[in-house]
C-alpha cells in the first residue's frame, strides 16, 4: 500500500492512501482527486498514475513546477521515501510499504555517472540535498528533537524568551552575527554564555567602554628578549576575539574606531595585525548588545556596520509568571547547570548543510519582493513605505532572509524551505535595515511596526508571476 504524507510546520500528516486501481490528479481545484488549497499550486498541478513498474508522477504543465528529491521533473517513477515538492512550497512524501518492482533498477539508473550522463528523475534519498552526505541528512532529521532538548537545557538558566533563543539559534546555524537590544538586567549576557555552553562553544566577553582600544579586542604584538639567542623578537598576544562566541557587551559605548575592529573578523573570519593575518577558529559568532536607554555619551553603530549583523534581536520584559520564576530561581544558593547537546563538529556540519539546502525560485522571489518593498523609491513599494521610510534594505537583507529561512528549516528537522520560514525571519532581518523618516518618528511608528505591516501587505508569488515564462 502506497500513501502520500504532507509535511507541515506542526508535523507530518497523512494526506491519502493510494489505490493502485485508479489514477489521481493533484491540484488546487476542488474537482481534483487530491485537493491542496495553496496559492503556489496550479489548479491541476500533477498526476499520479499506477504502472507495472510503480507509481509515476507527471507534471501537468504547472506554473511553479514539480520536483522529486530536489530535481525538476516532467515525469518520474517514484521510489519509496521520495520527496515531492509542488510549486516550490508544498512538500509531500511518497511512502510505500512494499517497494514496487523496478524501484531498485530505477534508483541505480539515477546515478549521475550512468551511461546516459544524466540523472533520471526518480526518487532517491541521497539526492534530496545536492552535495549532502547521508550523515548530513541524518543530523538534520534529528534536529527537531535536539532543538527541543537545546531549549530545555537553556531553560534551566533562562526563563522565557523562547523567540529570542530560537532566533539566536537561527543566526548561529546560518553562520551570521546578532545584535541584541534590550533593557538592563534582561539576562542578555547570561543568555549568550548559556547558549555557548549548550553548543560546546568557547565563550569570551568584552565590556565595551569609551577608553577601549582596538588592540584590546584583536590582540597586540609585544617585544620579547630571548635569553638563549640574545635576540629580540615580536610575539603576538591574541585578544579575546580569538574564540567561538564573542559577546561585545554594550557595543554602542565605545568609539567607532574600536567598533570597527570587529568588522574584518565578522566578515572575513580573520584578524590583521601589522603585516600578519591570523585566521579565527570556526565556528565564530559575534553577539553584540545595546542598551536602548541612556544614550548620552554613546556612539550609535553606523547603519553600514549594523548591516553586518544578520539579526536585530529585541529582548522584551518577561511575562508576570516568568518574572516570578526568575526571581525565585535566582535568589537561592544552588542553580541548575545546562548540559552540552551539540558538539562543535556537529555545529560546523549543520552550518555546511544550511548552505547546501536548495531553495525554490518561489521562495527567493518572495524574499526579494519583501526587501524591494522596503525601498521608498521603488515603484512597487506600498504607499506607507513611501510615506514613512527614507532608506530601505539592501541586497544583503535578501541573502540573510533566505539563509535564516534555511536555518529555521534545519532546526525543525526539514530540508525544504517555505515562504513561512521567510516570514518568521523578516522582522529581525529587516527592522535595523529600514531607516524611518521624521514622519514616522513624529507619529511613534517603529521600524518593527513597518515590517509587520509590510508582511500583511506583500503577497506571496502566485500563478500570474510565472505566466510570462
Tab-separated table of C-alpha atoms in Angstrom:
chain	number	residue	atom	x	y	z
A	1	UNK	CA	0.000	0.000	0.000
A	2	UNK	CA	1.370	3.413	-1.023
A	3	UNK	CA	0.426	6.694	0.599
A	4	UNK	CA	1.123	10.409	0.435
A	5	UNK	CA	2.183	12.359	3.517
A	6	UNK	CA	2.170	16.152	3.608
A	7	UNK	CA	4.867	17.907	5.626
A	8	UNK	CA	3.633	20.853	7.687
A	9	UNK	CA	5.219	23.074	10.372
A	10	UNK	CA	3.223	21.304	13.091
A	11	UNK	CA	4.259	17.835	11.890
A	12	UNK	CA	3.722	15.337	9.096
A	13	UNK	CA	0.124	14.346	8.300
A	14	UNK	CA	-1.337	11.562	6.171
A	15	UNK	CA	-2.816	13.099	3.006
A	16	UNK	CA	-4.248	9.986	1.366
A	17	UNK	CA	-3.708	6.272	0.795
A	18	UNK	CA	-3.243	5.441	-2.879
A	19	UNK	CA	-5.422	2.809	-4.567
A	20	UNK	CA	-3.424	1.030	-7.300
A	21	UNK	CA	-6.613	0.611	-9.365
A	22	UNK	CA	-7.075	4.326	-10.056
A	23	UNK	CA	-5.184	7.468	-11.046
A	24	UNK	CA	-5.024	10.750	-9.126
A	25	UNK	CA	-4.830	14.423	-10.048
A	26	UNK	CA	-3.181	16.771	-7.536
A	27	UNK	CA	-4.069	20.442	-7.653
A	28	UNK	CA	-5.779	23.443	-6.153
A	29	UNK	CA	-9.124	22.944	-7.891
A	30	UNK	CA	-11.897	21.281	-5.914
A	31	UNK	CA	-12.530	18.764	-8.702
A	32	UNK	CA	-9.032	17.280	-8.255
A	33	UNK	CA	-8.929	13.877	-6.589
A	34	UNK	CA	-6.244	15.250	-4.230
A	35	UNK	CA	-7.102	18.895	-3.492
A	36	UNK	CA	-4.463	21.068	-1.777
A	37	UNK	CA	-5.758	24.666	-1.413
A	38	UNK	CA	-2.436	26.513	-1.697
A	39	UNK	CA	-1.720	29.510	-3.941
A	40	UNK	CA	1.650	28.093	-5.032
A	41	UNK	CA	-0.075	25.096	-6.634
A	42	UNK	CA	-1.801	25.240	-10.026
A	43	UNK	CA	-5.427	24.242	-10.484
A	44	UNK	CA	-4.362	20.900	-11.998
A	45	UNK	CA	-0.733	20.637	-10.957
A	46	UNK	CA	0.368	16.995	-11.319
A	47	UNK	CA	-0.940	13.462	-11.759
A	48	UNK	CA	-0.163	10.141	-10.071
A	49	UNK	CA	-0.682	7.093	-12.268
A	50	UNK	CA	-0.052	3.435	-11.291
A	51	UNK	CA	2.032	1.370	-13.726
A	52	UNK	CA	3.675	-2.042	-13.890
A	53	UNK	CA	6.881	-0.520	-12.543
A	54	UNK	CA	5.226	1.508	-9.797
A	55	UNK	CA	3.656	4.934	-9.354
A	56	UNK	CA	4.510	7.568	-11.974
A	57	UNK	CA	4.329	11.279	-11.139
A	58	UNK	CA	3.792	13.676	-14.059
A	59	UNK	CA	3.747	17.464	-14.048
A	60	UNK	CA	0.655	18.786	-15.871
A	61	UNK	CA	2.237	21.994	-17.148
A	62	UNK	CA	2.082	23.713	-13.754
A	63	UNK	CA	3.168	27.320	-13.292
A	64	UNK	CA	5.615	26.773	-10.444
A	65	UNK	CA	6.905	23.325	-11.368
A	66	UNK	CA	7.251	19.939	-9.694
A	67	UNK	CA	10.415	18.386	-8.289
A	68	UNK	CA	11.345	14.980	-6.892
A	69	UNK	CA	14.190	14.823	-4.391
A	70	UNK	CA	15.314	18.318	-5.348
A	71	UNK	CA	15.289	17.813	-9.148
A	72	UNK	CA	12.780	19.406	-11.511
A	73	UNK	CA	10.767	16.773	-13.389
A	74	UNK	CA	8.195	16.400	-16.112
A	75	UNK	CA	7.698	12.713	-15.353
A	76	UNK	CA	9.217	10.480	-12.694
A	77	UNK	CA	8.949	6.916	-11.414
A	78	UNK	CA	8.639	7.214	-7.637
A	79	UNK	CA	10.524	5.107	-5.132
A	80	UNK	CA	9.557	4.670	-1.507
A	81	UNK	CA	10.610	7.666	0.574
A	82	UNK	CA	10.692	10.065	-2.397
A	83	UNK	CA	10.176	13.725	-1.556
A	84	UNK	CA	7.818	15.620	-3.877
A	85	UNK	CA	7.793	19.429	-3.917
A	86	UNK	CA	4.871	21.164	-5.613
A	87	UNK	CA	5.165	24.809	-6.587
A	88	UNK	CA	8.382	25.141	-4.626
A	89	UNK	CA	6.405	25.251	-1.392
A	90	UNK	CA	4.238	22.197	-0.666
A	91	UNK	CA	6.225	19.089	0.283
A	92	UNK	CA	4.816	15.571	0.052
A	93	UNK	CA	6.424	12.269	0.981
A	94	UNK	CA	5.657	9.188	-1.100
A	95	UNK	CA	5.743	6.143	1.179
A	96	UNK	CA	5.445	2.518	0.073
A	97	UNK	CA	5.125	-0.454	2.410
A	98	UNK	CA	6.443	-2.840	-0.245
A	99	UNK	CA	8.713	-1.269	-2.878
A	100	UNK	CA	7.338	-1.541	-6.370
A	101	UNK	CA	9.087	-3.759	-8.894
A	102	UNK	CA	11.780	-1.924	-10.766
A	103	UNK	CA	12.402	0.561	-7.948
A	104	UNK	CA	15.938	-0.684	-7.329
A	105	UNK	CA	16.653	-0.542	-11.039
A	106	UNK	CA	15.306	2.994	-11.257
A	107	UNK	CA	17.429	4.089	-8.327
A	108	UNK	CA	20.502	2.578	-9.956
A	109	UNK	CA	19.757	4.363	-13.225
A	110	UNK	CA	19.525	7.663	-11.364
A	111	UNK	CA	23.264	7.724	-10.738
A	112	UNK	CA	24.834	10.855	-12.290
A	113	UNK	CA	27.671	8.669	-13.713
A	114	UNK	CA	25.279	6.377	-15.579
A	115	UNK	CA	25.892	5.781	-19.320
A	116	UNK	CA	23.394	8.456	-20.287
A	117	UNK	CA	25.383	11.067	-18.391
A	118	UNK	CA	22.169	12.480	-16.930
A	119	UNK	CA	20.359	11.624	-13.726
A	120	UNK	CA	16.897	10.166	-14.230
A	121	UNK	CA	14.124	11.985	-12.386
A	122	UNK	CA	13.368	9.212	-9.916
A	123	UNK	CA	13.198	9.013	-6.155
A	124	UNK	CA	16.423	8.563	-4.293
A	125	UNK	CA	17.011	9.852	-0.791
A	126	UNK	CA	20.636	10.890	-1.228
A	127	UNK	CA	19.578	13.332	-3.973
A	128	UNK	CA	17.443	15.389	-1.616
A	129	UNK	CA	20.196	17.880	-0.907
A	130	UNK	CA	22.862	18.173	-3.540
A	131	UNK	CA	26.315	17.564	-2.075
A	132	UNK	CA	24.974	16.451	1.310
A	133	UNK	CA	26.007	13.082	2.722
A	134	UNK	CA	23.769	10.567	4.464
A	135	UNK	CA	25.279	11.707	7.783
A	136	UNK	CA	24.275	15.284	6.963
A	137	UNK	CA	20.672	14.247	6.304
A	138	UNK	CA	20.530	12.112	9.448
A	139	UNK	CA	21.787	15.053	11.500
A	140	UNK	CA	19.128	17.356	10.031
A	141	UNK	CA	16.399	14.758	10.590
A	142	UNK	CA	17.362	14.522	14.266
A	143	UNK	CA	17.457	18.301	14.752
A	144	UNK	CA	13.765	18.671	15.590
A	145	UNK	CA	14.157	16.593	18.761
A	146	UNK	CA	17.583	18.041	19.521
A	147	UNK	CA	16.304	21.606	19.138
A	148	UNK	CA	13.723	20.846	21.811
A	149	UNK	CA	16.494	19.478	24.012
A	150	UNK	CA	18.571	22.622	23.424
A	151	UNK	CA	15.624	24.762	24.520
A	152	UNK	CA	15.140	22.567	27.586
A	153	UNK	CA	18.791	22.913	28.618
A	154	UNK	CA	18.782	26.690	28.100
A	155	UNK	CA	15.517	26.916	30.055
A	156	UNK	CA	17.401	25.668	33.124
A	157	UNK	CA	19.012	29.102	33.258
A	158	UNK	CA	16.945	31.411	31.023
A	159	UNK	CA	13.247	31.697	31.824
A	160	UNK	CA	11.036	32.546	28.848
A	161	UNK	CA	12.483	34.473	25.850
A	162	UNK	CA	11.681	31.490	23.606
A	163	UNK	CA	11.562	33.572	20.419
A	164	UNK	CA	14.906	35.228	21.167
A	165	UNK	CA	16.540	31.855	21.839
A	166	UNK	CA	15.198	30.434	18.579
A	167	UNK	CA	16.410	33.478	16.660
A	168	UNK	CA	19.904	33.272	18.168
A	169	UNK	CA	19.992	29.604	17.167
A	170	UNK	CA	18.968	30.529	13.616
A	171	UNK	CA	21.788	33.074	13.387
A	172	UNK	CA	24.382	30.598	14.654
A	173	UNK	CA	23.271	27.803	12.319
A	174	UNK	CA	23.265	30.241	9.385
A	175	UNK	CA	26.785	31.437	10.237
A	176	UNK	CA	25.806	35.063	10.860
A	177	UNK	CA	26.060	37.525	13.746
A	178	UNK	CA	23.448	39.059	16.018
A	179	UNK	CA	22.732	42.462	17.560
A	180	UNK	CA	20.917	42.021	20.868
A	181	UNK	CA	18.952	45.040	22.114
A	182	UNK	CA	17.232	45.186	25.490
A	183	UNK	CA	16.887	46.967	28.786
A	184	UNK	CA	19.457	46.411	31.566
A	185	UNK	CA	19.095	43.251	33.620
A	186	UNK	CA	17.368	41.214	30.888
A	187	UNK	CA	19.932	38.371	31.129
A	188	UNK	CA	21.474	39.116	27.742
A	189	UNK	CA	24.959	38.159	28.897
A	190	UNK	CA	23.707	35.058	30.700
A	191	UNK	CA	21.795	34.012	27.585
A	192	UNK	CA	24.945	34.162	25.447
A	193	UNK	CA	27.051	32.229	27.952
A	194	UNK	CA	24.366	29.560	28.327
A	195	UNK	CA	23.927	29.032	24.584
A	196	UNK	CA	27.705	28.792	24.160
A	197	UNK	CA	27.856	26.043	26.773
A	198	UNK	CA	24.962	24.063	25.308
A	199	UNK	CA	26.539	24.252	21.829
A	200	UNK	CA	30.065	23.413	23.020
A	201	UNK	CA	31.480	26.802	22.013
A	202	UNK	CA	34.313	28.687	23.692
A	203	UNK	CA	32.887	31.907	25.119
A	204	UNK	CA	34.519	35.263	25.857
A	205	UNK	CA	33.045	38.592	26.842
A	206	UNK	CA	34.344	42.119	26.268
A	207	UNK	CA	32.811	45.062	28.109
A	208	UNK	CA	32.941	47.969	25.663
A	209	UNK	CA	33.886	51.277	27.303
A	210	UNK	CA	34.931	54.703	25.935
A	211	UNK	CA	38.619	54.007	26.636
A	212	UNK	CA	38.685	50.560	24.981
A	213	UNK	CA	41.237	50.295	22.159
A	214	UNK	CA	41.048	48.058	19.044
A	215	UNK	CA	44.120	46.099	20.178
A	216	UNK	CA	42.292	45.286	23.428
A	217	UNK	CA	40.000	43.146	21.256
A	218	UNK	CA	42.173	41.862	18.421
A	219	UNK	CA	45.426	41.460	20.346
A	220	UNK	CA	48.824	43.121	20.115
A	221	UNK	CA	52.464	42.394	19.391
A	222	UNK	CA	54.996	42.636	22.206
A	223	UNK	CA	58.774	42.785	22.008
A	224	UNK	CA	60.427	39.872	23.799
A	225	UNK	CA	64.057	39.137	24.601
A	226	UNK	CA	65.255	35.572	24.032
A	227	UNK	CA	67.896	34.832	26.719
A	228	UNK	CA	69.265	31.892	24.726
A	229	UNK	CA	69.951	33.683	21.446
A	230	UNK	CA	70.128	37.172	22.962
A	231	UNK	CA	67.762	38.281	20.176
A	232	UNK	CA	64.680	40.470	20.380
A	233	UNK	CA	61.551	39.286	18.570
A	234	UNK	CA	57.962	40.355	18.299
A	235	UNK	CA	55.370	37.926	19.632
A	236	UNK	CA	51.629	38.256	19.003
A	237	UNK	CA	49.365	38.022	22.036
A	238	UNK	CA	45.897	37.014	20.925
A	239	UNK	CA	42.982	39.109	22.125
A	240	UNK	CA	39.544	37.922	23.258
A	241	UNK	CA	38.292	37.897	19.662
A	242	UNK	CA	40.024	34.546	19.232
A	243	UNK	CA	37.123	32.478	20.479
A	244	UNK	CA	33.968	30.792	19.148
A	245	UNK	CA	31.374	33.147	20.623
A	246	UNK	CA	32.325	36.739	21.429
A	247	UNK	CA	29.934	38.858	23.445
A	248	UNK	CA	30.518	42.518	22.626
A	249	UNK	CA	28.711	43.954	25.632
A	250	UNK	CA	27.228	47.446	25.135
A	251	UNK	CA	28.966	47.966	21.797
A	252	UNK	CA	27.496	51.466	21.491
A	253	UNK	CA	29.565	52.714	24.446
A	254	UNK	CA	32.892	52.616	22.638
A	255	UNK	CA	34.200	54.918	19.849
A	256	UNK	CA	33.727	53.959	16.166
A	257	UNK	CA	37.412	53.066	15.794
A	258	UNK	CA	37.041	50.260	18.325
A	259	UNK	CA	33.639	49.224	16.981
A	260	UNK	CA	35.189	48.850	13.531
A	261	UNK	CA	37.823	46.438	14.870
A	262	UNK	CA	35.139	43.733	14.735
A	263	UNK	CA	34.262	44.219	11.063
A	264	UNK	CA	37.103	42.235	9.485
A	265	UNK	CA	36.595	39.376	11.923
A	266	UNK	CA	32.829	39.287	11.292
A	267	UNK	CA	33.111	39.352	7.504
A	268	UNK	CA	36.390	37.576	6.733
A	269	UNK	CA	36.754	35.393	9.857
A	270	UNK	CA	40.304	36.653	10.328
A	271	UNK	CA	42.263	39.420	12.086
A	272	UNK	CA	45.082	41.504	10.610
A	273	UNK	CA	47.672	42.969	12.990
A	274	UNK	CA	50.602	44.741	11.366
A	275	UNK	CA	51.547	42.761	8.269
A	276	UNK	CA	50.274	39.454	9.579
A	277	UNK	CA	46.792	37.965	9.156
A	278	UNK	CA	45.527	35.403	11.663
A	279	UNK	CA	42.615	33.066	10.921
A	280	UNK	CA	39.915	32.647	13.559
A	281	UNK	CA	38.830	29.196	14.641
A	282	UNK	CA	35.443	28.053	13.361
A	283	UNK	CA	32.715	28.476	14.325
A	284	UNK	CA	32.965	32.201	15.029
A	285	UNK	CA	29.966	34.204	16.161
A	286	UNK	CA	29.645	37.793	17.429
A	287	UNK	CA	26.696	38.748	19.585
A	288	UNK	CA	26.721	42.461	20.373
A	289	UNK	CA	24.401	44.004	22.952
A	290	UNK	CA	22.980	47.511	23.036
A	291	UNK	CA	21.168	49.357	25.777
A	292	UNK	CA	18.248	51.335	24.281
A	293	UNK	CA	18.288	53.913	27.093
A	294	UNK	CA	20.930	56.275	28.490
A	295	UNK	CA	22.146	57.343	25.054
A	296	UNK	CA	24.150	60.308	26.381
A	297	UNK	CA	27.833	59.831	25.641
A	298	UNK	CA	27.272	56.778	23.454
A	299	UNK	CA	28.361	56.059	19.904
A	300	UNK	CA	25.441	54.504	17.976
A	301	UNK	CA	26.510	51.956	15.395
A	302	UNK	CA	26.519	53.437	11.869
A	303	UNK	CA	23.955	51.914	9.532
A	304	UNK	CA	26.720	50.335	7.436
A	305	UNK	CA	28.031	48.481	10.497
A	306	UNK	CA	24.543	47.460	11.625
A	307	UNK	CA	24.033	45.905	8.197
A	308	UNK	CA	26.822	43.414	9.013
A	309	UNK	CA	24.614	41.889	11.687
A	310	UNK	CA	22.223	39.289	10.337
A	311	UNK	CA	19.570	39.749	13.047
A	312	UNK	CA	18.476	42.581	15.289
A	313	UNK	CA	17.100	40.766	18.336
A	314	UNK	CA	14.822	42.568	20.772
A	315	UNK	CA	14.780	41.232	24.349
A	316	UNK	CA	11.498	42.332	25.902
A	317	UNK	CA	10.310	42.249	29.506
A	318	UNK	CA	9.272	38.789	30.746
A	319	UNK	CA	5.674	37.870	31.453
A	320	UNK	CA	4.471	38.150	35.042
A	321	UNK	CA	4.637	34.410	35.797
A	322	UNK	CA	8.041	34.203	34.089
A	323	UNK	CA	9.365	37.086	36.180
A	324	UNK	CA	8.176	35.375	39.360
A	325	UNK	CA	10.043	32.235	38.302
A	326	UNK	CA	13.173	34.285	37.559
A	327	UNK	CA	13.181	35.897	40.982
A	328	UNK	CA	12.564	32.552	42.691
A	329	UNK	CA	15.267	30.696	40.735
A	330	UNK	CA	17.994	33.343	41.042
A	331	UNK	CA	17.778	34.006	44.777
A	332	UNK	CA	18.742	30.546	46.006
A	333	UNK	CA	22.114	29.025	46.739
A	334	UNK	CA	22.109	26.336	44.049
A	335	UNK	CA	21.151	26.683	40.405
A	336	UNK	CA	20.842	24.147	37.626
A	337	UNK	CA	23.696	23.792	35.147
A	338	UNK	CA	22.934	23.261	31.440
A	339	UNK	CA	24.487	20.324	29.597
A	340	UNK	CA	26.074	20.194	26.165
A	341	UNK	CA	23.660	19.000	23.462
A	342	UNK	CA	25.586	19.502	20.208
A	343	UNK	CA	29.321	19.211	19.672
A	344	UNK	CA	31.363	21.852	17.902
A	345	UNK	CA	31.910	19.470	14.980
A	346	UNK	CA	28.165	18.867	14.576
A	347	UNK	CA	27.540	22.624	14.647
A	348	UNK	CA	30.031	23.143	11.818
A	349	UNK	CA	28.369	20.298	9.917
A	350	UNK	CA	24.967	21.963	10.308
A	351	UNK	CA	26.342	25.267	9.024
A	352	UNK	CA	27.598	23.479	5.912
A	353	UNK	CA	24.263	21.703	5.372
A	354	UNK	CA	22.390	25.025	5.547
A	355	UNK	CA	24.375	26.227	2.534
A	356	UNK	CA	23.592	23.013	0.622
A	357	UNK	CA	19.819	23.051	1.101
A	358	UNK	CA	18.075	24.067	-2.142
A	359	UNK	CA	15.579	26.908	-2.175
A	360	UNK	CA	12.893	27.186	-4.827
A	361	UNK	CA	12.555	30.228	-7.068
A	362	UNK	CA	9.158	30.769	-5.452
A	363	UNK	CA	10.720	31.383	-2.014
A	364	UNK	CA	13.560	33.512	-3.393
A	365	UNK	CA	11.079	35.633	-5.359
A	366	UNK	CA	9.098	36.255	-2.157
A	367	UNK	CA	12.208	37.206	-0.164
A	368	UNK	CA	13.368	39.641	-2.848
A	369	UNK	CA	9.847	41.059	-3.135
A	370	UNK	CA	9.829	41.786	0.607
A	371	UNK	CA	13.216	43.509	0.512
A	372	UNK	CA	12.401	45.642	-2.520
A	373	UNK	CA	9.122	46.689	-0.913
A	374	UNK	CA	11.096	48.415	1.874
A	375	UNK	CA	12.595	50.913	-0.589
A	376	UNK	CA	10.503	54.104	-0.878
A	377	UNK	CA	11.775	54.886	-4.397
A	378	UNK	CA	10.688	51.517	-5.790
A	379	UNK	CA	7.539	51.905	-7.901
A	380	UNK	CA	6.029	48.732	-6.387
A	381	UNK	CA	6.582	49.704	-2.740
A	382	UNK	CA	3.430	50.364	-0.675
A	383	UNK	CA	2.299	53.935	-0.013
A	384	UNK	CA	3.033	53.732	3.719
A	385	UNK	CA	6.670	52.845	2.959
A	386	UNK	CA	6.986	55.900	0.715
A	387	UNK	CA	5.473	57.994	3.480
A	388	UNK	CA	7.459	56.753	6.500
A	389	UNK	CA	10.800	55.408	5.161
A	390	UNK	CA	13.789	57.381	3.925
A	391	UNK	CA	16.013	54.395	3.032
A	392	UNK	CA	15.167	50.712	2.625
A	393	UNK	CA	17.109	47.458	2.927
A	394	UNK	CA	19.890	46.443	0.536
A	395	UNK	CA	20.566	43.127	-1.244
A	396	UNK	CA	22.267	41.678	1.844
A	397	UNK	CA	18.843	41.608	3.510
A	398	UNK	CA	17.575	39.198	0.846
A	399	UNK	CA	20.598	36.963	1.331
A	400	UNK	CA	20.054	36.871	5.082
A	401	UNK	CA	16.315	36.223	4.700
A	402	UNK	CA	16.982	33.101	2.651
A	403	UNK	CA	19.816	31.897	4.909
A	404	UNK	CA	17.692	32.421	8.017
A	405	UNK	CA	14.794	30.547	6.399
A	406	UNK	CA	17.139	27.656	5.642
A	407	UNK	CA	18.422	27.668	9.218
A	408	UNK	CA	14.875	27.585	10.597
A	409	UNK	CA	14.064	24.601	8.403
A	410	UNK	CA	17.165	22.754	9.632
A	411	UNK	CA	16.326	23.461	13.281
A	412	UNK	CA	12.895	21.923	12.683
A	413	UNK	CA	14.417	18.859	11.011
A	414	UNK	CA	13.330	19.828	7.486
A	415	UNK	CA	15.275	20.018	4.241
A	416	UNK	CA	12.687	22.129	2.443
A	417	UNK	CA	12.178	25.870	2.829
A	418	UNK	CA	8.833	27.629	2.592
A	419	UNK	CA	7.705	31.254	2.421
A	420	UNK	CA	6.540	30.884	6.024
A	421	UNK	CA	10.194	30.452	7.059
A	422	UNK	CA	10.967	33.776	5.367
A	423	UNK	CA	8.082	35.418	7.234
A	424	UNK	CA	9.462	34.221	10.587
A	425	UNK	CA	12.855	35.777	9.818
A	426	UNK	CA	11.591	39.044	8.302
A	427	UNK	CA	11.301	41.205	11.437
A	428	UNK	CA	14.799	40.572	12.921
A	429	UNK	CA	16.414	40.791	9.469
A	430	UNK	CA	14.707	43.975	8.250
A	431	UNK	CA	13.990	46.213	11.233
A	432	UNK	CA	17.567	47.527	11.594
A	433	UNK	CA	17.951	47.923	7.817
A	434	UNK	CA	14.990	50.275	7.413
A	435	UNK	CA	15.622	53.941	8.204
A	436	UNK	CA	12.418	55.669	9.255
A	437	UNK	CA	11.962	59.343	8.450
A	438	UNK	CA	10.720	62.227	10.588
A	439	UNK	CA	7.067	61.493	9.787
A	440	UNK	CA	7.374	58.018	11.299
A	441	UNK	CA	9.258	59.301	14.354
A	442	UNK	CA	6.716	62.058	14.981
A	443	UNK	CA	3.854	59.554	14.851
A	444	UNK	CA	5.680	56.996	17.006
A	445	UNK	CA	5.840	54.368	14.254
A	446	UNK	CA	8.769	51.979	14.730
A	447	UNK	CA	10.576	50.050	12.016
A	448	UNK	CA	9.270	46.851	13.621
A	449	UNK	CA	5.700	48.039	13.061
A	450	UNK	CA	6.558	48.885	9.459
A	451	UNK	CA	7.942	45.396	8.803
A	452	UNK	CA	4.907	43.739	10.400
A	453	UNK	CA	2.610	45.858	8.247
A	454	UNK	CA	4.716	45.003	5.212
A	455	UNK	CA	4.251	41.269	5.850
A	456	UNK	CA	0.488	41.783	5.721
A	457	UNK	CA	0.707	43.844	2.540
A	458	UNK	CA	3.227	41.984	0.371
A	459	UNK	CA	1.675	38.879	-1.178
A	460	UNK	CA	3.445	35.645	-1.995
A	461	UNK	CA	4.059	34.888	-5.688
A	462	UNK	CA	1.139	33.203	-7.476
A	463	UNK	CA	0.400	31.793	-10.917
A	464	UNK	CA	0.371	35.242	-12.533
A	465	UNK	CA	4.055	35.727	-11.662
A	466	UNK	CA	5.032	32.782	-13.841
A	467	UNK	CA	2.701	33.204	-16.813
A	468	UNK	CA	5.326	35.026	-18.833
A	469	UNK	CA	7.766	32.132	-18.520
